[in-house]
Short mmCIF file of C-alpha atoms in Angstrom, two decimals:
data_model
loop_
_atom_site.label_atom_id
_atom_site.label_comp_id
_atom_site.label_asym_id
_atom_site.label_seq_id
_atom_site.Cartn_x
_atom_site.Cartn_y
_atom_site.Cartn_z
CA MET A 11 -5.94 30.90 -52.60
CA THR A 12 -4.42 28.43 -50.38
CA THR A 13 -1.17 26.26 -50.74
CA ASP A 14 -3.05 23.15 -47.95
CA ALA A 15 -2.58 19.81 -49.77
CA ALA A 16 -5.71 19.06 -48.13
CA VAL A 17 -7.97 21.21 -49.14
CA GLY A 18 -6.30 20.88 -52.67
CA GLU A 19 -6.79 17.08 -52.72
CA ASP A 20 -10.47 17.55 -51.66
CA VAL A 21 -10.33 20.50 -54.70
CA ALA A 22 -9.23 17.38 -57.18
CA HIS A 23 -11.83 14.94 -56.14
CA LEU A 24 -14.61 17.34 -56.47
CA PHE A 25 -13.62 18.46 -59.52
CA ASN A 26 -12.75 14.40 -60.88
CA ASN A 27 -16.34 13.53 -59.13
CA LEU A 28 -18.52 16.08 -61.74
CA SER A 29 -15.90 15.12 -64.56
CA GLY A 30 -16.98 11.83 -63.84
CA ILE A 31 -13.70 10.17 -63.52
CA SER A 32 -14.24 9.30 -59.72
CA ARG A 33 -17.27 8.60 -57.94
CA ASN A 34 -15.78 9.50 -54.66
CA THR A 35 -17.84 12.15 -52.53
CA THR A 36 -16.40 12.09 -49.21
CA TYR A 37 -13.63 14.98 -48.54
CA ASP A 38 -11.82 15.87 -45.43
CA GLY A 39 -12.27 19.33 -45.52
CA LEU A 40 -15.15 20.32 -47.72
CA LEU A 41 -18.85 20.19 -46.91
CA VAL A 42 -20.32 20.27 -51.04
CA ALA A 43 -23.96 20.69 -51.99
CA PRO A 44 -25.99 18.77 -52.48
CA ASP A 45 -24.48 16.09 -51.02
CA SER A 46 -23.25 17.24 -47.15
CA VAL A 47 -23.65 20.86 -46.82
CA ARG A 48 -27.09 20.41 -45.28
CA ASP A 49 -26.43 17.66 -42.98
CA GLY A 50 -22.54 19.00 -41.76
CA LEU A 51 -24.20 22.19 -40.88
CA ILE A 52 -26.90 20.58 -38.75
CA ASP A 53 -24.14 18.40 -37.73
CA GLN A 54 -22.13 21.07 -36.07
CA ILE A 55 -25.38 22.93 -34.79
CA HIS A 56 -26.19 19.71 -32.73
CA ALA A 57 -22.51 19.57 -31.35
CA GLU A 58 -22.76 23.10 -30.04
CA ILE A 59 -25.82 21.97 -28.33
CA SER A 60 -24.19 18.92 -26.79
CA HIS A 61 -21.24 21.25 -25.76
CA HIS A 62 -23.53 23.68 -23.56
CA GLN A 63 -25.80 20.79 -22.24
CA ALA A 64 -22.16 19.44 -20.84
CA GLY A 65 -21.22 22.80 -19.98
CA ARG A 66 -18.70 23.31 -22.14
CA ARG A 67 -18.46 26.78 -24.24
CA ALA A 68 -20.88 26.69 -27.16
CA GLY A 69 -22.18 29.41 -29.63
CA ILE A 70 -23.14 29.73 -33.44
CA ARG A 71 -21.94 32.74 -35.37
CA ILE A 72 -23.43 32.73 -39.39
CA LYS A 73 -22.57 35.54 -41.96
CA ALA A 74 -24.48 34.58 -45.01
CA ASN A 75 -26.76 36.43 -47.76
CA SER A 76 -29.80 34.69 -46.92
CA ILE A 77 -31.71 32.22 -44.73
CA VAL A 78 -34.64 30.50 -45.41
CA ASP A 79 -33.71 26.75 -45.15
CA GLU A 80 -36.47 25.25 -43.00
CA ALA A 81 -34.03 22.11 -41.37
CA THR A 82 -31.25 24.86 -40.73
CA ILE A 83 -33.89 26.96 -39.26
CA ASP A 84 -35.21 24.41 -36.97
CA ALA A 85 -31.88 23.24 -35.98
CA LEU A 86 -30.81 26.96 -34.90
CA TYR A 87 -34.69 27.00 -33.07
CA LEU A 88 -33.26 23.62 -31.20
CA ALA A 89 -29.85 25.33 -30.61
CA SER A 90 -31.52 28.34 -28.98
CA GLN A 91 -34.06 26.45 -27.08
CA ALA A 92 -31.05 24.32 -25.47
CA GLY A 93 -29.59 27.65 -24.49
CA VAL A 94 -27.16 28.12 -27.04
CA PRO A 95 -26.40 31.69 -28.30
CA VAL A 96 -26.76 32.30 -31.84
CA ASP A 97 -25.74 35.09 -34.15
CA LEU A 98 -26.73 35.48 -37.45
CA LEU A 99 -25.47 38.54 -39.92
CA ILE A 100 -27.56 38.15 -42.68
CA ARG A 101 -27.57 40.57 -45.50
CA GLY A 102 -30.66 39.99 -47.60
CA ILE A 103 -33.87 37.65 -46.69
CA CYS A 104 -34.03 36.04 -43.01
CA SER A 105 -36.71 33.73 -42.50
CA LEU A 106 -36.09 32.81 -39.12
CA ARG A 107 -37.82 34.86 -36.08
CA PRO A 108 -35.14 35.75 -33.16
CA GLY A 109 -35.89 37.14 -29.74
CA VAL A 110 -38.98 34.38 -29.83
CA PRO A 111 -39.98 33.56 -25.85
CA GLY A 112 -39.25 29.84 -25.97
CA LEU A 113 -38.48 29.14 -29.73
CA SER A 114 -35.46 31.63 -30.03
CA GLU A 115 -34.99 33.44 -26.99
CA THR A 116 -30.66 33.28 -27.66
CA ILE A 117 -31.02 34.27 -31.48
CA ARG A 118 -30.12 37.78 -32.35
CA VAL A 119 -29.83 38.66 -36.24
CA ARG A 120 -28.94 41.91 -37.83
CA SER A 121 -27.94 43.12 -41.38
CA ILE A 122 -25.20 45.54 -42.18
CA LEU A 123 -25.72 47.15 -45.69
CA GLY A 124 -23.05 49.54 -47.38
CA ARG A 125 -20.56 50.82 -50.07
CA PHE A 126 -19.55 46.74 -50.44
CA LEU A 127 -22.44 44.00 -52.04
CA GLU A 128 -20.27 41.19 -49.34
CA HIS A 129 -20.20 37.37 -50.89
CA SER A 130 -18.45 35.92 -48.43
CA ARG A 131 -20.10 33.02 -46.15
CA VAL A 132 -18.84 32.08 -42.42
CA PHE A 133 -20.27 29.16 -40.31
CA TRP A 134 -18.45 29.69 -37.50
CA PHE A 135 -18.76 26.92 -34.01
CA PHE A 136 -16.86 27.96 -30.89
CA ASN A 137 -16.51 24.13 -29.95
CA ASP A 138 -15.51 24.58 -26.44
CA ASP A 139 -12.76 27.29 -27.48
CA ASP A 140 -11.75 25.02 -30.16
CA PRO A 141 -13.29 27.22 -33.04
CA VAL A 142 -14.69 25.48 -36.43
CA ALA A 143 -14.87 27.94 -39.06
CA TRP A 144 -16.35 26.84 -42.63
CA ILE A 145 -16.25 29.61 -45.45
CA GLY A 146 -17.84 29.40 -48.76
CA SER A 147 -20.42 30.32 -51.53
CA ALA A 148 -23.67 28.82 -49.97
CA ASP A 149 -26.31 30.70 -48.97
CA LEU A 150 -29.10 28.80 -46.69
CA MET A 151 -31.49 28.36 -49.25
CA HIS A 152 -32.96 25.26 -51.22
CA ARG A 153 -31.35 26.30 -54.84
CA ASN A 154 -27.98 26.91 -52.70
CA LEU A 155 -28.41 23.50 -50.95
CA ASP A 156 -30.61 21.05 -53.19
CA ARG A 157 -30.05 22.72 -56.66
CA ARG A 158 -26.26 23.41 -57.16
CA VAL A 159 -22.67 22.55 -56.25
CA GLU A 160 -22.02 24.56 -53.72
CA VAL A 161 -18.54 24.02 -51.30
CA LEU A 162 -17.84 24.97 -48.06
CA VAL A 163 -13.98 24.65 -46.71
CA ARG A 164 -13.04 24.57 -43.36
CA LEU A 165 -10.20 26.88 -42.39
CA PRO A 166 -7.58 25.29 -40.70
CA GLU A 167 -6.24 25.99 -37.32
CA GLY A 168 -4.36 29.18 -36.93
CA PRO A 169 -3.98 32.97 -38.04
CA ASN A 170 -6.95 32.77 -40.85
CA VAL A 171 -9.64 31.66 -37.83
CA ASP A 172 -8.35 34.02 -35.75
CA LYS A 173 -8.57 37.14 -38.13
CA VAL A 174 -12.19 35.48 -39.17
CA SER A 175 -13.06 35.80 -35.49
CA ALA A 176 -11.97 38.87 -35.47
CA LEU A 177 -14.10 39.98 -38.06
CA LEU A 178 -17.30 38.75 -36.73
CA ASP A 179 -16.32 39.83 -33.39
CA MET A 180 -16.38 43.89 -35.28
CA ALA A 181 -19.56 43.13 -37.20
CA PHE A 182 -21.53 42.14 -33.86
CA SER A 183 -20.09 45.05 -32.19
CA PRO A 184 -23.34 46.78 -31.02
CA GLU A 185 -20.96 50.57 -32.58
CA ILE A 186 -21.24 49.16 -35.48
CA SER A 187 -24.00 50.39 -37.65
CA ALA A 188 -26.49 47.96 -38.36
CA TRP A 189 -30.30 46.52 -38.95
CA GLU A 190 -31.47 44.70 -36.30
CA LEU A 191 -34.52 42.23 -36.74
CA ASP A 192 -37.11 41.98 -33.80
CA SER A 193 -39.08 38.79 -33.13
CA ASP A 194 -42.14 40.28 -34.87
CA GLY A 195 -40.23 40.52 -38.18
CA ALA A 196 -39.21 43.98 -38.28
CA TRP A 197 -35.84 45.90 -39.07
CA THR A 198 -35.33 48.69 -36.74
CA ARG A 199 -32.02 50.56 -37.46
CA ASN A 200 -29.26 50.51 -34.79
CA ARG A 201 -27.12 53.55 -35.92
CA GLY A 202 -23.75 53.17 -34.71
CA GLU A 203 -20.71 55.34 -34.72
CA ILE A 204 -19.06 53.21 -36.59
CA ASP A 205 -19.56 52.12 -40.59
CA LEU A 206 -18.36 48.74 -40.56
CA HIS A 207 -17.05 49.25 -44.48
CA GLU A 208 -15.32 52.12 -44.04
CA LYS A 209 -13.53 50.18 -41.33
CA LEU A 210 -12.73 47.91 -43.04
CA ILE A 211 -10.80 49.94 -45.99
CA GLU A 212 -9.12 51.73 -43.43
CA SER A 213 -7.63 48.57 -41.40
CA GLN A 214 -6.57 47.39 -45.09
CA ARG A 215 -4.72 51.30 -45.87
CA ARG A 216 -2.91 50.99 -42.60
CA ARG A 217 -2.09 47.16 -43.60
CA ARG A 218 -0.49 48.62 -46.92
#
């Protein structure tokens, strides 16, 4: 839900395109599959590579249910080979191998299973300390990127970006109980002291 006028205009263009009223397939703040989600994310990954090579702060954090798309995985491998830190929070299928010497040494993958069947996807890029964050529905799978209409929306700068960043910081904290993917494809339980889902529930109680 948003009152952002630019996002509302983009969504109106999208529905007009789906209904056949309009043929506009370009958007100011959306990435829409099957046209632009894969290419848009890969462009962002290459931008982080450029930042890192220029000595600027760079990094990639992705939260999704699955990652099997070869083109995206290859781009993440290139980022790792360039030295970009990559953190992946993948609840289900992960075809990428982290920590492989010369290929994915800067990539770590974890999975958090618990009370919630989480559905949110987040694509976060440090962008020289001017973070770019996308949220939406698309997993990194062929069915999502090529055979469905899926939307990612870029979060406007401000408190929402900071809040998503804090949630990612929490999810990747070593204190959080999680499964860690090894370079040989095996999952190992990291028995951290904190259950992420219970912590999220408690934080919402405090807000109320």
